[in-house]
Amino acid sequence: MQLDLSTLTDIGRVRDENQDSVDACWVSDQHYAFLIVADGMGGYAGGARASQLAVGVIGDGLRQLPADPVFDTSVSDGDLCDALDRILQEANRRILAERASQPRLAQMGTTVVVAVIWGEIAVIGHVGDSRAYRWQRNRLEQLTSDHTLVQELVDHGALTPEQAAQHPRRNTLTRALGADARLEATYRSLLLQPGDSLLLCSDGLTTHLDSDALGVELARGLPAAESCRRLVAAANGAGGHDNTSVAIAVVHSLTAV
Ligand code: CA
């Protein structure tokens, strides 16, 4: 398997703190990789702490995953979803525990979106409004549906996507990591093909760039690090009203496992 992985997080042009966190891992020639983007919330210090804690716990858990005896060559997408859910539940517990023990962090929580790549299989898990997209054969597909109040209204036909994008409560989340003891993340799996790119991002990117703009950038076929830089620069050029984070995996070749 040959991948080109890169991440970038940026404070933007308005905020005085970056509350996003990112991580990615691929060991050359292994058939395993992952990407993580988290966008924290909950007052000064709380948001940054929540996203850092989440990415730390999830990154540690995912780095240990290939050593788990369950993960032999017959691993299925269901196994990967189960494993990712165990790790997200642990991150949720850790944030809740820290919230309970530190009054200044009592409001903290975070979104998270994770892509786990195992050979041809990719599993996407998310909570909140950080998103995953796939670029495949000149088409951009949004792989996640935001856990937001406005997305629920769109799903019920009460708002159009265009109205949702302008809605005053468009940032109100219906789910977050660290919000509730019962965490309900959403998972999906897909089969990757050589030439695909996965893009994970915080809402600082999608507030400023619509899916057409994201597609135009990915269509350039640039190295992942260059695409990350260009996307963050485009968000900042459009105002940079929020922290912006991106994680990209370009799939050059795959190993069937
Ligand atoms: Ca944000």
PDB file of C-alpha atoms and ligand atoms in Angstrom, residues 15 18-20 38-41 111 129-130 171 202-205 207 241-245, ligand 1:
ATOM      1  CA  ARG A  15      -9.723  33.485  16.939  1.00  0.00           C
ATOM      2  CA  ASN A  18      -6.645  27.054  18.132  1.00  0.00           C
ATOM      3  CA  GLN A  19      -9.096  24.556  19.628  1.00  0.00           C
ATOM      4  CA  ASP A  20      -8.697  22.010  16.800  1.00  0.00           C
ATOM      5  CA  ALA A  38     -11.192  17.089  16.296  1.00  0.00           C
ATOM      6  CA  ASP A  39     -12.734  20.519  16.928  1.00  0.00           C
ATOM      7  CA  GLY A  40     -13.063  21.398  20.605  1.00  0.00           C
ATOM      8  CA  MET A  41     -15.559  23.641  22.358  1.00  0.00           C
ATOM      9  CA  THR A 111     -16.253  16.847  17.639  1.00  0.00           C
ATOM     10  CA  ASP A 129     -19.837  18.535  12.484  1.00  0.00           C
ATOM     11  CA  SER A 130     -16.285  17.746  11.453  1.00  0.00           C
ATOM     12  CA  ASN A 171     -23.197  25.566  14.801  1.00  0.00           C
ATOM     13  CA  SER A 202     -13.163  20.849  10.808  1.00  0.00           C
ATOM     14  CA  ASP A 203     -16.023  23.230  10.063  1.00  0.00           C
ATOM     15  CA  GLY A 204     -13.563  26.108   9.749  1.00  0.00           C
ATOM     16  CA  LEU A 205     -12.916  24.773   6.253  1.00  0.00           C
ATOM     17  CA  THR A 207     -17.819  27.339   6.590  1.00  0.00           C
ATOM     18  CA  HIS A 241     -13.381  33.120  10.912  1.00  0.00           C
ATOM     19  CA  ASP A 242     -12.619  29.866  12.705  1.00  0.00           C
ATOM     20  CA  ASN A 243      -9.755  27.483  13.294  1.00  0.00           C
ATOM     21  CA  THR A 244      -9.248  25.341  10.183  1.00  0.00           C
ATOM     22  CA  SER A 245      -7.943  21.787  10.156  1.00  0.00           C
TER      23      SER A 245
HETATM   24 CA    CA B   1     -14.804  24.996  14.494  1.00  0.00          CA
END
